[in-house]
Short mmCIF file of C-alpha atoms in Angstrom, two decimals:
data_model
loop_
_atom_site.label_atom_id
_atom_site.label_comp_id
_atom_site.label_asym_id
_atom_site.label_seq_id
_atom_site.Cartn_x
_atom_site.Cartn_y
_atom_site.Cartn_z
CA UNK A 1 18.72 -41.61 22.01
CA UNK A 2 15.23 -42.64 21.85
CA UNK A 3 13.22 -41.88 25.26
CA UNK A 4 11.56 -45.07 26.58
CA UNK A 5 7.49 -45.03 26.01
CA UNK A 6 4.73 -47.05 26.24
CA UNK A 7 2.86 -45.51 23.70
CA UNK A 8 3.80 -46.53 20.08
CA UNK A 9 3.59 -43.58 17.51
CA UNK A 10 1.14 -43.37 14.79
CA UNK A 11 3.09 -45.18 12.20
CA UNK A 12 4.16 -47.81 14.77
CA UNK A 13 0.66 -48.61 15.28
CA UNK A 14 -0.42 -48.55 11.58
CA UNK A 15 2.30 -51.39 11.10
CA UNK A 16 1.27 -52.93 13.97
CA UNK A 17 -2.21 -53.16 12.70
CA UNK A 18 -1.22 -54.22 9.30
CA UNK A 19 0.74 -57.12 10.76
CA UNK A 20 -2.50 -57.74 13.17
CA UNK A 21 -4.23 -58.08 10.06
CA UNK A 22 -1.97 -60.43 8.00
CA UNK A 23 -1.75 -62.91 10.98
CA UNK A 24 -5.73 -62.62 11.45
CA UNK A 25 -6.42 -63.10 7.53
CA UNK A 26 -3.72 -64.97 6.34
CA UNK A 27 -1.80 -67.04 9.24
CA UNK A 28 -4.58 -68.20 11.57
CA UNK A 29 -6.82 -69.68 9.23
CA UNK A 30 -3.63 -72.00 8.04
CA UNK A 31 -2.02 -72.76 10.94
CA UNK A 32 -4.15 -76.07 11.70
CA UNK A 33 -3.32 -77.67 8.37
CA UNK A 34 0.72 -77.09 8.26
CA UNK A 35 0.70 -77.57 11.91
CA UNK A 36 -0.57 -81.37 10.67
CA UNK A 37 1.24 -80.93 7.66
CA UNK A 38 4.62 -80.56 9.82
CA UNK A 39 6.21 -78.78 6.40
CA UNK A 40 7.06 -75.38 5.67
CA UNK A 41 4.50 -72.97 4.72
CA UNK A 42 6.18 -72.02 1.67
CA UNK A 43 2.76 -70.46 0.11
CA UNK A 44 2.48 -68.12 3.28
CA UNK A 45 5.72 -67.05 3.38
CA UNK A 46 5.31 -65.84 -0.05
CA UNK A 47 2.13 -63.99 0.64
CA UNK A 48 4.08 -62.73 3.11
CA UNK A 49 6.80 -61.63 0.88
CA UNK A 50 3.65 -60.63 -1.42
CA UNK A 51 2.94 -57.99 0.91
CA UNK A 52 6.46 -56.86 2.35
CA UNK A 53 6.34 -58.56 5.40
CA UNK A 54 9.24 -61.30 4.34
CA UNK A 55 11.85 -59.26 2.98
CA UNK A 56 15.24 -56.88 3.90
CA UNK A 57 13.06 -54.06 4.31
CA UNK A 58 10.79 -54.67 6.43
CA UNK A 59 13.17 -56.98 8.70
CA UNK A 60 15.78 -53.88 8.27
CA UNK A 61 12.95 -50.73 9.68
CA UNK A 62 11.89 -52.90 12.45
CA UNK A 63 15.70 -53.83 13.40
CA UNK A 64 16.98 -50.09 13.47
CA UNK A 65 13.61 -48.74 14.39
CA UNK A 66 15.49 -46.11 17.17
CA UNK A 67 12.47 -46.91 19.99
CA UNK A 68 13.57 -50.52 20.05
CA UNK A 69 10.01 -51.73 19.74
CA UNK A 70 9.86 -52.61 16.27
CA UNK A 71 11.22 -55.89 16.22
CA UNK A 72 8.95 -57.29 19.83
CA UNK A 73 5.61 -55.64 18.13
CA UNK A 74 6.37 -57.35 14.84
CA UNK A 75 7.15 -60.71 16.67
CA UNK A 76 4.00 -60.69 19.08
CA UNK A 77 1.30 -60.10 16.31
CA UNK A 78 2.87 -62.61 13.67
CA UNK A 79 3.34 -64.97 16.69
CA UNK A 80 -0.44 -63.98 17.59
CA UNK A 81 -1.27 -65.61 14.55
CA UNK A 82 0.42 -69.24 14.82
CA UNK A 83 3.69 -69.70 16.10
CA UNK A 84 4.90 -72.67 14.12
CA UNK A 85 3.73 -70.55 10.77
CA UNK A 86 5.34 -67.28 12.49
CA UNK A 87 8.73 -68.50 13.37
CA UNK A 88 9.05 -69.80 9.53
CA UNK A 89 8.67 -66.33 8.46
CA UNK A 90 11.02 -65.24 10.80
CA UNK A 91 13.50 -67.62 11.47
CA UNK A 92 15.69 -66.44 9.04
CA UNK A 93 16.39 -63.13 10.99
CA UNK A 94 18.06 -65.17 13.63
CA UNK A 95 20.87 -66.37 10.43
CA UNK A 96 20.49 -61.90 9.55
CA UNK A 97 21.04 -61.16 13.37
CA UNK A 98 24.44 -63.39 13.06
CA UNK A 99 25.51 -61.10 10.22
CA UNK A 100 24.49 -58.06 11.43
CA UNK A 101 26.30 -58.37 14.93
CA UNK A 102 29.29 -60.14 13.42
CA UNK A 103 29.70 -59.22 9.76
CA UNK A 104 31.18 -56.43 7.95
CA UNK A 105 29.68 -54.17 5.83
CA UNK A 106 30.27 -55.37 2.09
CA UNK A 107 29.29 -59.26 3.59
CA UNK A 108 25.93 -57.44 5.10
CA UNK A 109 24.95 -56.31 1.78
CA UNK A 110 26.02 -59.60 0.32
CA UNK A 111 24.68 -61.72 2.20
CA UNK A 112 21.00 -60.99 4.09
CA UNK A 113 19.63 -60.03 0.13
CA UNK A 114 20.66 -63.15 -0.38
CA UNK A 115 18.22 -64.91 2.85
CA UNK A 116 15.43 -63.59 1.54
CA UNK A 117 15.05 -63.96 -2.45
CA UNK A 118 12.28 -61.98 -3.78
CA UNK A 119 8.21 -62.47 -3.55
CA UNK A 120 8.66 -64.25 -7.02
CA UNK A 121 11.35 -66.90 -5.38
CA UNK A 122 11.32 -67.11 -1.54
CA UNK A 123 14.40 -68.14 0.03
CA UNK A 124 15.26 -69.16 3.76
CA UNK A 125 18.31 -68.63 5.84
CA UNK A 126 19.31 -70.77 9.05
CA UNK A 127 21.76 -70.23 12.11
CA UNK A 128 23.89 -73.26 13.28
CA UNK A 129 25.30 -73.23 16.66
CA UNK A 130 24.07 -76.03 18.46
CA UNK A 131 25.33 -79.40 18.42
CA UNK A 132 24.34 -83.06 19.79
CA UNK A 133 26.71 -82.28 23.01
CA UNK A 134 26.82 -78.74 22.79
CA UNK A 135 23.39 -76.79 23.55
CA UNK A 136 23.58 -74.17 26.24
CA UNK A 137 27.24 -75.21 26.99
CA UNK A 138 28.59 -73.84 23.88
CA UNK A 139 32.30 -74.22 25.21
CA UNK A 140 31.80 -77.77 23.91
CA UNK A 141 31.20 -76.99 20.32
CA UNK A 142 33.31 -79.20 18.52
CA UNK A 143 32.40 -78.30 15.21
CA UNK A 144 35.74 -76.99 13.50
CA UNK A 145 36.87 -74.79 10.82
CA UNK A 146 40.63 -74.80 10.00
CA UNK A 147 42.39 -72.49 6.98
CA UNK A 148 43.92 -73.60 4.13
CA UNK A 149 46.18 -70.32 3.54
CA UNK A 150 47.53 -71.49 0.55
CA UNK A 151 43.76 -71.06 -1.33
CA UNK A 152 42.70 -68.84 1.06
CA UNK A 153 39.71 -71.27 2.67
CA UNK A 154 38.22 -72.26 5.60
CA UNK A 155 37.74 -75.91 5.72
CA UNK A 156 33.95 -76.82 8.04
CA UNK A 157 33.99 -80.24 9.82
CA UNK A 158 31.31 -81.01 12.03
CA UNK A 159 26.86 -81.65 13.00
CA UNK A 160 25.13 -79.10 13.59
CA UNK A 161 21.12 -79.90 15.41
CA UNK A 162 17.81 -78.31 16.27
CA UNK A 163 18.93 -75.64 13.33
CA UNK A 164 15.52 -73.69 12.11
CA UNK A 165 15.75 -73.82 8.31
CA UNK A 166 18.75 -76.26 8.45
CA UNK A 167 19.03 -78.17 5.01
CA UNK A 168 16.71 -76.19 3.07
CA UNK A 169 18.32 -72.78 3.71
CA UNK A 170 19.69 -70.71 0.73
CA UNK A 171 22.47 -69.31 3.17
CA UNK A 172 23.78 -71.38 6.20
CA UNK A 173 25.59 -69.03 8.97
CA UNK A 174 27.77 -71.60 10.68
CA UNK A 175 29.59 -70.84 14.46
CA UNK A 176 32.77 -73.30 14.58
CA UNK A 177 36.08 -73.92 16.82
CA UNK A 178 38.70 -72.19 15.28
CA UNK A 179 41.16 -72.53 18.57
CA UNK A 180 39.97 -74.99 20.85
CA UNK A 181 42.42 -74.45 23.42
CA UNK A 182 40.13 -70.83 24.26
CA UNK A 183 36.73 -72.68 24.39
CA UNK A 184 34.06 -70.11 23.61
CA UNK A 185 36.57 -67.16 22.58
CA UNK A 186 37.98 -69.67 19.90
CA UNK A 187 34.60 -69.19 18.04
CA UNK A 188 34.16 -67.60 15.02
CA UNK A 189 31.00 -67.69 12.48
CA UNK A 190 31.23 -68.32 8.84
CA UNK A 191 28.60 -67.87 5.70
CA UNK A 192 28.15 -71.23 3.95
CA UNK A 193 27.07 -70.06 0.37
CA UNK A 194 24.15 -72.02 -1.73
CA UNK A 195 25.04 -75.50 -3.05
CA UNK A 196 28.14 -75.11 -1.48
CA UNK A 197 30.00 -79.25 -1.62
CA UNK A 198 29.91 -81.04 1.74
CA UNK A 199 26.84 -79.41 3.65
CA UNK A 200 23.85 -81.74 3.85
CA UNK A 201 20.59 -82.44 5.65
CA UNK A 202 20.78 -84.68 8.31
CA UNK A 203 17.57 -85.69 10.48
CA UNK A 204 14.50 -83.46 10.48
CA UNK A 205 12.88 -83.18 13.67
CA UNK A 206 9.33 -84.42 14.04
CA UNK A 207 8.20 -82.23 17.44
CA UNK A 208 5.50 -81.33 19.58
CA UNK A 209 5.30 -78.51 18.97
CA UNK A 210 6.00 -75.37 16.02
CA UNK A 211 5.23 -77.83 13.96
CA UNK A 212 5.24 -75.65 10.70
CA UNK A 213 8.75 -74.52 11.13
CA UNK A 214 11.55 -77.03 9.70
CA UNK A 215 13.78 -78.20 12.39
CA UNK A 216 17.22 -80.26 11.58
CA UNK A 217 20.53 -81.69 11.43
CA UNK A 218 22.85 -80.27 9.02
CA UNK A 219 26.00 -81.93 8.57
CA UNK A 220 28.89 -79.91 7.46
CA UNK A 221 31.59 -82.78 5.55
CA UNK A 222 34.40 -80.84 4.28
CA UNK A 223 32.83 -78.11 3.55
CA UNK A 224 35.24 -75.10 1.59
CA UNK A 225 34.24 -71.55 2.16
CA UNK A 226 36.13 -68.60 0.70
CA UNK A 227 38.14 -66.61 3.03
CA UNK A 228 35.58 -63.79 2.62
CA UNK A 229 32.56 -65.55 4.12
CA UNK A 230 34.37 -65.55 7.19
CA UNK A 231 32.29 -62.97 9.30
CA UNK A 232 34.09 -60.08 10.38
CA UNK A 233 37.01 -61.26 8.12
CA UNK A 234 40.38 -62.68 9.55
CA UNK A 235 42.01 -59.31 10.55
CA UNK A 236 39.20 -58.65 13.32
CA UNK A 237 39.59 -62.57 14.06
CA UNK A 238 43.39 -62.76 15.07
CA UNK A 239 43.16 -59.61 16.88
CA UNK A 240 40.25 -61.33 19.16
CA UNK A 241 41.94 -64.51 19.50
CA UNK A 242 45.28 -62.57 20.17
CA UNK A 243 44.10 -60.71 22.87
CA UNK A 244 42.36 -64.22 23.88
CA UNK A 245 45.64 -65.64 24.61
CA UNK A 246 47.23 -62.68 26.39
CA UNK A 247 44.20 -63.06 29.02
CA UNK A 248 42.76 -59.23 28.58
CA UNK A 249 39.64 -60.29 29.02
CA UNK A 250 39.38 -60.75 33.41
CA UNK A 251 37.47 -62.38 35.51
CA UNK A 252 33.76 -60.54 35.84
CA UNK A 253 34.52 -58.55 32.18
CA UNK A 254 31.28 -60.87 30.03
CA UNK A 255 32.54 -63.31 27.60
CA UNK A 256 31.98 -62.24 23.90
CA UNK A 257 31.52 -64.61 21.42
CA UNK A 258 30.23 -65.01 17.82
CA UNK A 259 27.35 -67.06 19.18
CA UNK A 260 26.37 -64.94 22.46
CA UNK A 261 26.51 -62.00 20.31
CA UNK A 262 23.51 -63.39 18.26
CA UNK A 263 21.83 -64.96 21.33
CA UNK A 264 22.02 -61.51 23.16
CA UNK A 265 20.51 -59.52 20.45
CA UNK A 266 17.60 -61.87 19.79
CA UNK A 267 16.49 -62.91 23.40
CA UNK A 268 14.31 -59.96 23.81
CA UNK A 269 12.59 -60.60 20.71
CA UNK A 270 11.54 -64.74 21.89
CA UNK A 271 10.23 -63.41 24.42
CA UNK A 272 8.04 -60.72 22.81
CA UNK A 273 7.16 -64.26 20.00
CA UNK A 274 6.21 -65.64 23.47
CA UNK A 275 3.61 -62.83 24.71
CA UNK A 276 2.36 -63.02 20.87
CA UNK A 277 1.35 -66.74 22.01
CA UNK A 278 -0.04 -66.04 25.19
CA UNK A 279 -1.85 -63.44 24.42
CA UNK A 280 -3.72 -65.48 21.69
CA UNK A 281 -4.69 -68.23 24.23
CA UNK A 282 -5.76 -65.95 26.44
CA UNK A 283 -8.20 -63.92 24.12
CA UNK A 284 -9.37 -67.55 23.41
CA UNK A 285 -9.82 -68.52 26.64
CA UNK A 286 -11.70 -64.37 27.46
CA UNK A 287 -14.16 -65.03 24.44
CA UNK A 288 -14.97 -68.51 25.46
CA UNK A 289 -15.36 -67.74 29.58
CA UNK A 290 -17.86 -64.92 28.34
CA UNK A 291 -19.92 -66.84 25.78
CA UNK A 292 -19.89 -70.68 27.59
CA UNK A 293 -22.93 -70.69 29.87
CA UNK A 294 -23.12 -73.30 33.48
CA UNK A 295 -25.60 -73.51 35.47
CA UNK A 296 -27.42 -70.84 33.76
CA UNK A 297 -24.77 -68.64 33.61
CA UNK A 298 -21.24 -67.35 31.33
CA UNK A 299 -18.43 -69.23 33.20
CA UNK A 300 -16.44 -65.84 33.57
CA UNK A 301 -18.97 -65.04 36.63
CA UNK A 302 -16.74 -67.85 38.79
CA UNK A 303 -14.76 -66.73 40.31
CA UNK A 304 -11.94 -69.01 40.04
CA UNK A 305 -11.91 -69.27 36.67
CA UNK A 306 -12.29 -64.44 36.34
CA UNK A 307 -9.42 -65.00 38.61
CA UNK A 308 -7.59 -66.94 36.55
CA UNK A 309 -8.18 -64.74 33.62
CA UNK A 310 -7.09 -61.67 35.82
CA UNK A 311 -3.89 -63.44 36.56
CA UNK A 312 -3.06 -64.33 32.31
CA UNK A 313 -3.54 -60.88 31.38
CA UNK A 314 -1.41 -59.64 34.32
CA UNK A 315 1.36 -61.92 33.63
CA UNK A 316 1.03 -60.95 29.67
CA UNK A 317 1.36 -57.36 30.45
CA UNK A 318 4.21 -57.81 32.49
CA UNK A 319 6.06 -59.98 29.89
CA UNK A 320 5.62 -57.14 27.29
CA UNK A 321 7.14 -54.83 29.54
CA UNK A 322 10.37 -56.15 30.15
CA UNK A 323 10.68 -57.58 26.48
CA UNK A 324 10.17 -53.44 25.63
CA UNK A 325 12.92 -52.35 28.12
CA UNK A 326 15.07 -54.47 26.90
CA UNK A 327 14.32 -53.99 23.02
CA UNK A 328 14.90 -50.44 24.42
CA UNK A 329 18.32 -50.82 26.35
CA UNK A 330 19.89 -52.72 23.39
CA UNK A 331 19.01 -50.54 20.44
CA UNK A 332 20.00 -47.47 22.92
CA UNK A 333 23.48 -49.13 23.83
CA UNK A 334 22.24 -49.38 27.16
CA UNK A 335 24.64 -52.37 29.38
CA UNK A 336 22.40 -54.97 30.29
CA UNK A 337 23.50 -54.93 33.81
CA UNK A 338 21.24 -56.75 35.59
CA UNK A 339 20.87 -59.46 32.17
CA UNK A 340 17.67 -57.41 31.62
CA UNK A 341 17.50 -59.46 28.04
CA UNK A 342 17.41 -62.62 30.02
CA UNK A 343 15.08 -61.23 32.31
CA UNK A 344 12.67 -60.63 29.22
CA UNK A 345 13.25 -63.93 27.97
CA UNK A 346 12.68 -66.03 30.92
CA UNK A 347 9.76 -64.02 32.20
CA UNK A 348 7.45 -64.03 28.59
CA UNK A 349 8.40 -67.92 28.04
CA UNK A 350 7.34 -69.17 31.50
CA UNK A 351 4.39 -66.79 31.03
CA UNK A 352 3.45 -68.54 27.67
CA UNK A 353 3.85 -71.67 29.53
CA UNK A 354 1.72 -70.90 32.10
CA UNK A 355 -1.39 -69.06 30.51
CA UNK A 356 -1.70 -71.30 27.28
CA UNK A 357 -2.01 -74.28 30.02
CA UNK A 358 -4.89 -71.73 31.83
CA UNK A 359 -6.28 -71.64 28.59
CA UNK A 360 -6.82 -75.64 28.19
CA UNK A 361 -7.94 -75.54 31.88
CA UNK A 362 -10.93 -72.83 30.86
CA UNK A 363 -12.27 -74.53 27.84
CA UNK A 364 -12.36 -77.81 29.27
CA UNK A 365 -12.59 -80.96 27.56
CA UNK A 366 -13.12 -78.46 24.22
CA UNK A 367 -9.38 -76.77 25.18
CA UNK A 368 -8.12 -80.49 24.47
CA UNK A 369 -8.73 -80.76 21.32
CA UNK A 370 -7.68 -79.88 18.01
CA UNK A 371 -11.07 -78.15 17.29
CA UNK A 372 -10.09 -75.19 19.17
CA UNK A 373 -6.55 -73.59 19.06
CA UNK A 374 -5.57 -73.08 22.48
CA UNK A 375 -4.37 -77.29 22.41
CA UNK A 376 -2.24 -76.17 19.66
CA UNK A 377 -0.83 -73.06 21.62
CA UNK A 378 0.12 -74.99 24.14
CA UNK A 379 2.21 -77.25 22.67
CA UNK A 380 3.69 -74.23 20.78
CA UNK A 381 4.21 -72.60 23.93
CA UNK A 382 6.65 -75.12 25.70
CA UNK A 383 9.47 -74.60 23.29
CA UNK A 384 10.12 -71.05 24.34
CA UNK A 385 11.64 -72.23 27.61
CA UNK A 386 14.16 -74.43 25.47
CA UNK A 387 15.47 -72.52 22.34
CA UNK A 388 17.85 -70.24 22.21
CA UNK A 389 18.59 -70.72 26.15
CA UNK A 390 16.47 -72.46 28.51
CA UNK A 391 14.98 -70.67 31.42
CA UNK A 392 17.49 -72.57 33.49
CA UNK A 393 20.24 -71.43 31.32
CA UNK A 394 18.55 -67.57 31.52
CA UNK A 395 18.51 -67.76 35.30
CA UNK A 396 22.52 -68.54 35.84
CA UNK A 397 23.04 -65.77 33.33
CA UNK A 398 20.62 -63.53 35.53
CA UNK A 399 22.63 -64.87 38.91
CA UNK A 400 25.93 -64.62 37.76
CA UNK A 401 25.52 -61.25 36.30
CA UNK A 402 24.04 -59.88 39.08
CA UNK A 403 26.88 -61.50 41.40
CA UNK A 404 29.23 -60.11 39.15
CA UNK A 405 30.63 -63.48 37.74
CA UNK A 406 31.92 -64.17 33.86
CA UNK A 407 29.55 -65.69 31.49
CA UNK A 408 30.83 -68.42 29.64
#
C-alpha cells in the first residue's frame, strides 16, 4: 500500500507537466471556437491521441498508478485547459470505468482497445445510465434487458439521456433492469458493440455549458447483444440477483450496483476536473487583479477584491485535498466510511461554482464577455454540481452514510 503524500514523485510531475503543456499549447487556444462550434473536437482528440494522451495506455498508468493521484492530476490540468474540450477527451473513461469495475478479464481486453481506436482513427466510448425519469433515483430505471436463452441474447429496450458520447460512440456500455421487482440490485450493465441494429441517436443537447463535449439521447429499439457482452457474464449475475432475493444484503450494509460501482470510482476524479476549472479562473482572475490599474493603482491592492482572491485559492487547495484522499482511499481499498468520495465531489464542484463566479466579479464588465475566458468557465463550471450526482444527491449519500443508513 501506497503511503498518502502531498508531494508527487519525479515522474508524476514530468507527466503532470507534459499534460500542463498539451492543455496550454493545444486545448486553450481552441476551446473558444468548439465551445461556439458546440461539436466534438475530433482534430484535438487526435492530437491528443498523436501524443499518447487519448489512448489505453495512458488512461491504464494513471488508473493503476498505486498513489491514487494519477487519474485527479491528469483530470485537473486537461480540465485547466477547457473543460468542454477536456471532458471529450476523457469522457470515454467513464464507459472504461464501467468495464473495469464490472467486466471480466477477456471483455476488458476486448472491449476498452476497442473505445479508443488508434491516433490514425479516433474512436469514442459512452456510458448510459440515466434516463428521462431516472437521474439520481436510479431505482426508476426502466430501461430493460431480457434473455433470449434459446440464442443466447440479451434483448435492450429502452432511452437512455444526458449520455456523453451517446450516438457517436464506437462502444455503448448500457446499465438496464434485468429484475425489476429488486429495483437497483436488478441492474446489470451490458456492451452494445459498433453498428449494432436498434441503437440510435436521439436528441443532442444544445447546453450552457461544456459545450465541446456531445451530449444525447440514445435510444436502444430492440437492440440484440451476445450473451458475452454482458459485463461480468451471467454466472456472477444470478449469483447477485440470487442472493438479492434471499435478502443478504441488510439494512445499513451499502447497496452495490452496476451503476454505483462506476459512479463511486469516478466521483473523485469530477471533482479533481472541477479544481482543474477553478483553478484556471482563478489564475485569470490573479493575472488580471495584478495588471488592471484604478485609481492609479493594480486592483489586487483592495482589499475586497485580495480578499476575495485569498478565499479562491483557499477553497481550490482544499478541493484538491480531499479529491487526493479519496483518489488515495479507493486505489488503497480503503472503505469510504464517512462517503469521503462524495465529500471530494461535492466540495471541488461547489468550489468551481463559486470561484469561476469570483472570477466574473474581478474582471468586471471584461469577465462578461466572451473576450476573456473566465465567462466561459463559468458556464462550464455549473455542470459539475449536476452530473454524475448532484451536490444534493452527494449530501444524502454523505448523511446517510454517516448515520449509518443504506444507499439506494
Amino acid at each position: 500500500m501506497a503511503e498518502f503524500t502531498m508531494e508527487l514523485s519525479d515522474e508524476q510531475k514530468e507527466v503532470r507537466d507534459w499534460l500542463h503543456g498539451f492543455a496550454a499549447d493545444v486545448i486553450r487556444p481552441a476551446a473558444a471556437e468548439w465551445d461556439e462550434r458546440e461539436e466534438t473536437p475530433w482534430p484535438v482528440i487526435q492530437e491528443a491521441a498523436k501524443v499518447g494522451i487519448y489512448s489505453l495506455d495512458f488512461y491504464a498508468q494513471q488508473y493503476f498508478d498505486p498513489t491514487g493521484l494519477g487519474i485527479p492530476m491528469a483530470m485537473e490540468e486537461l480540465f485547466w485547459g477547457d473543460a468542454g474540450i477536456a471532458l471529450s477527451i476523457v469522457g470515454t473513461g467513464l464507459a472504461a470505468v464501467g468495464v473495469l469495475a464490472n467486466g471480466t478479464e477477456e471483455q476488458i481486453g476486448t472491449w476498452i482497445p476497442q473505445m479508443y481506436g488508434d491516433a490514425n482513427d479516433v474512436k469514442v466510448a459512452a456510458f448510459c445510465s440515466s434516463e428521462p425519469d431516472a437521474g439520481s433515483d436510479v431505482a426508476s430505471m426502466r430501461t430493460r434487458a431480457v434473455y433470449d436463452e434459446a440464442k443466447d441474447e440479451w434483448v435492450l429496450n429502452g432511452t437512455k439521456t444526458w449520455a456523453t458520447n451517446g450516438g457517436i460512440a464506437n462502444v455503448h456500455v448500457v446499465v438496464a433492469v434485468v429484475d425489476p421487482e429488486l429495483g437497483s440490485k436488478g441492474h446489470a450493465s451490458f456492451i452494445v458493440p459498433p453498428n449494432t441494429p436498434g441503437l440510435s441517436q436521439g436528441q443532442k443537447f444544445k447546453k450552457h455549458g461544456i459545450r465541446a463535449s456531445h451530449t444525447a439521447e440514445v435510444v436502444l429499439g430492440n437492440v440484440r447483444v451476445p450473451g458475452s457482452c454482458l459485463l461480468g457474464g451471467k454466472e456472477k449475475l444470478d449469483a447477485r440477483l440470487a442472493r438479492a432475493r434471499e435478502k443478504a444484503k441488510k439494512g445499513g450494509e451499502r447497496v452495490k450496483n452496476a451503476a454505483m460501482a462506476t459512479f463511486e470510482a469516478s466521483r473523485p476524479a469530477v471533482g479533481a476536473m472541477a479544481v482543474g476549472t477553478a483553478r484556471a479562473a482563478y489564475e485569470v482572475a490573479l493575472e488580471y487583479a495584478q495588471t488592471r490599474e484604478q485609481f492609479g493603482r493594480p486592483i489586487i491592492d483592495n482589499q475586497g477584491v485580495a480578499f476575495q482572491l485569498a478565499d479562491m485559492r483557499t477553497s481550490i487547495d482544499a478541493a484538491r485535498l480531499l479529491v487526493w484522499r479519496a483518489s488515495w482511499m479507493a486505489i488503497n481499498g480503503k472503505p469510504f466510511t464517512a462517503a469521503e468520495g462524495s465529500m471530494s465531489k461535492l466540495f471541488a464542484s461547489e468550489t468551481a461554482k463559486k470561484v469561476t463566479a469570483q472570477a466574473v466579479q474581478i474582471l468586471g464588465g471584461n469577465g462578461y464577455t466572451r473576450e476573456y475566458p473566465v465567462e466561459r468557465m463559468h458556464r462550464d463550471s455549473a455542470i459539475y454540481t449536476i452530473f454524475e450526482g448532484t451536490s444534493e444527491i452527494q449530501r444524502l449519500v454523505i448523511a446517510r452514510t454517516l448515520a449509518g443508513m443504506p444507499i439506494r
